[in-house]
CSV table of C-alpha atoms in Angstrom, one decimal:
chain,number,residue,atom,x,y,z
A,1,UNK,CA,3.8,19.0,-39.3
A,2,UNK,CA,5.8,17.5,-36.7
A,3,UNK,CA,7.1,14.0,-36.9
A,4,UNK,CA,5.5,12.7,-33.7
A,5,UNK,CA,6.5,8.9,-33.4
A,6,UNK,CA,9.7,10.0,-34.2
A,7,UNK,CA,9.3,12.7,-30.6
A,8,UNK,CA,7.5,9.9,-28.9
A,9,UNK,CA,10.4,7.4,-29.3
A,10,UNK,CA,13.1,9.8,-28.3
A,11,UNK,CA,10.9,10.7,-24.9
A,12,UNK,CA,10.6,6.9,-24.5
A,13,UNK,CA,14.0,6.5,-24.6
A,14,UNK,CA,14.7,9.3,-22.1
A,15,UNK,CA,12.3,7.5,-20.2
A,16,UNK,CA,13.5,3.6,-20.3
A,17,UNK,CA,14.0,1.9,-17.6
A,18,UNK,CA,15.9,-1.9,-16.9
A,19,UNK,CA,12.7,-4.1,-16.3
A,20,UNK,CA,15.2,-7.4,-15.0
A,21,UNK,CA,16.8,-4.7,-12.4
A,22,UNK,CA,13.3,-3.4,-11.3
A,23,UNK,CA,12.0,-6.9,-10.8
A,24,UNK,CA,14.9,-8.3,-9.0
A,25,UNK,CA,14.7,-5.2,-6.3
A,26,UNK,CA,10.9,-5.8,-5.8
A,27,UNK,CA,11.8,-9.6,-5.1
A,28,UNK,CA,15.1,-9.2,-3.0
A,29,UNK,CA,12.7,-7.0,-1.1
A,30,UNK,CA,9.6,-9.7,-0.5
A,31,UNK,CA,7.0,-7.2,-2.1
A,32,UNK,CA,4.4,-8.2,-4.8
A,33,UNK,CA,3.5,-6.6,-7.4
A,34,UNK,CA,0.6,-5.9,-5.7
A,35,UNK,CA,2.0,-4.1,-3.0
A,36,UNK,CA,4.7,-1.9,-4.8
A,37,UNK,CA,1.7,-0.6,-7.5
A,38,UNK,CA,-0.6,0.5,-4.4
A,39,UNK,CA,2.6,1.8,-2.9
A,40,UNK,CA,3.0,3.5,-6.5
A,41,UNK,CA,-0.4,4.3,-7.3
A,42,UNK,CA,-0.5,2.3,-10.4
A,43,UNK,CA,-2.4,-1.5,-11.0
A,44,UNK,CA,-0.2,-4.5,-10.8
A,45,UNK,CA,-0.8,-5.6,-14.3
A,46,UNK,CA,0.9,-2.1,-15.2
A,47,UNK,CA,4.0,-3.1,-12.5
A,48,UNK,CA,4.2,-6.6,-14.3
A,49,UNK,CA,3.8,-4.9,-18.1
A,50,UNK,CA,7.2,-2.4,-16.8
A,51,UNK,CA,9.1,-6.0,-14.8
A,52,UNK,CA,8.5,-7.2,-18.5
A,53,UNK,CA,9.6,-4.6,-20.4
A,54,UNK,CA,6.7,-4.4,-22.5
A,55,UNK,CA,5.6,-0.6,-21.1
A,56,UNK,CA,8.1,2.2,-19.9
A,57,UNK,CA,6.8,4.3,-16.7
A,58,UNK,CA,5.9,7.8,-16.7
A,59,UNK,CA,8.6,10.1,-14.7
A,60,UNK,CA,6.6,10.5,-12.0
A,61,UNK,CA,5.1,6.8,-12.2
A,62,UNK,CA,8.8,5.8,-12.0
A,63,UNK,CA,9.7,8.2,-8.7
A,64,UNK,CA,6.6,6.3,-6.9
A,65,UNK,CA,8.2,3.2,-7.9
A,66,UNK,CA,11.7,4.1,-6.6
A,67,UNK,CA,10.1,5.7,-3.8
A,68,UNK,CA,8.1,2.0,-3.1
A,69,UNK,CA,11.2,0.5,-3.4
A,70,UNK,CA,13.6,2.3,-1.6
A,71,UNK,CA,15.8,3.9,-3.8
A,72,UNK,CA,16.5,6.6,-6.8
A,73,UNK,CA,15.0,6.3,-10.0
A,74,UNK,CA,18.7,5.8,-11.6
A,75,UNK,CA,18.9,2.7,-9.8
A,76,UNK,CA,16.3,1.5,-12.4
A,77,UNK,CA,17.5,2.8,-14.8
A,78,UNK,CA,19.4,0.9,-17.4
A,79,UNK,CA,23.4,1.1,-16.6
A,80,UNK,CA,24.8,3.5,-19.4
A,81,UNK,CA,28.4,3.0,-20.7
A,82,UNK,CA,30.8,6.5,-20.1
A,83,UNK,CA,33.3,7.4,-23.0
A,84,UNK,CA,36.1,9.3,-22.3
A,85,UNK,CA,38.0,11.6,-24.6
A,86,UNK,CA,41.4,12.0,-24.5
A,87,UNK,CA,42.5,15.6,-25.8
């Protein structure tokens, strides 16, 4: 059998997003949380669980969010370091 909170983890991994970046858009914006989840389709106790970190979105959950807020879904994502290999 398939080790599934081991697959679980990975996906939420894939699917983290940088909760300090998501709130500070929102804000620099003037939305509440109330108006970017029914932008989003989600409740705001959901919106303030991901500004907190304590929940990662859904892919599609996180497009509506971007969407709400005016940019890409890799704007909330968190920044990601790049290695490069010399040969």
């Amino acid at each position: 059998m398939p080790d599934t909170n081991k697959r679980r983890q990975a996906a939420r991994s894939v699917l983290d997003h940088d909760p300090a970046v998501l709130r500070a858009r929102r804000v620099a914006l003037g939305l509440t949380q109330v108006a970017v989840a029914t932008a989003a389709g989600c409740v705001p106790s959901h919106l303030a669980e991901l500004e907190r970190g304590t929940r990662n979105p859904s892919p599609p959950l996180l497009k509506r969010i971007a969407d709400a807020l005016g940019c890409e879904v890799r704007d909330l994502m968190p920044a990601r370091e790049t290695v490069s290999i010399a040969s």
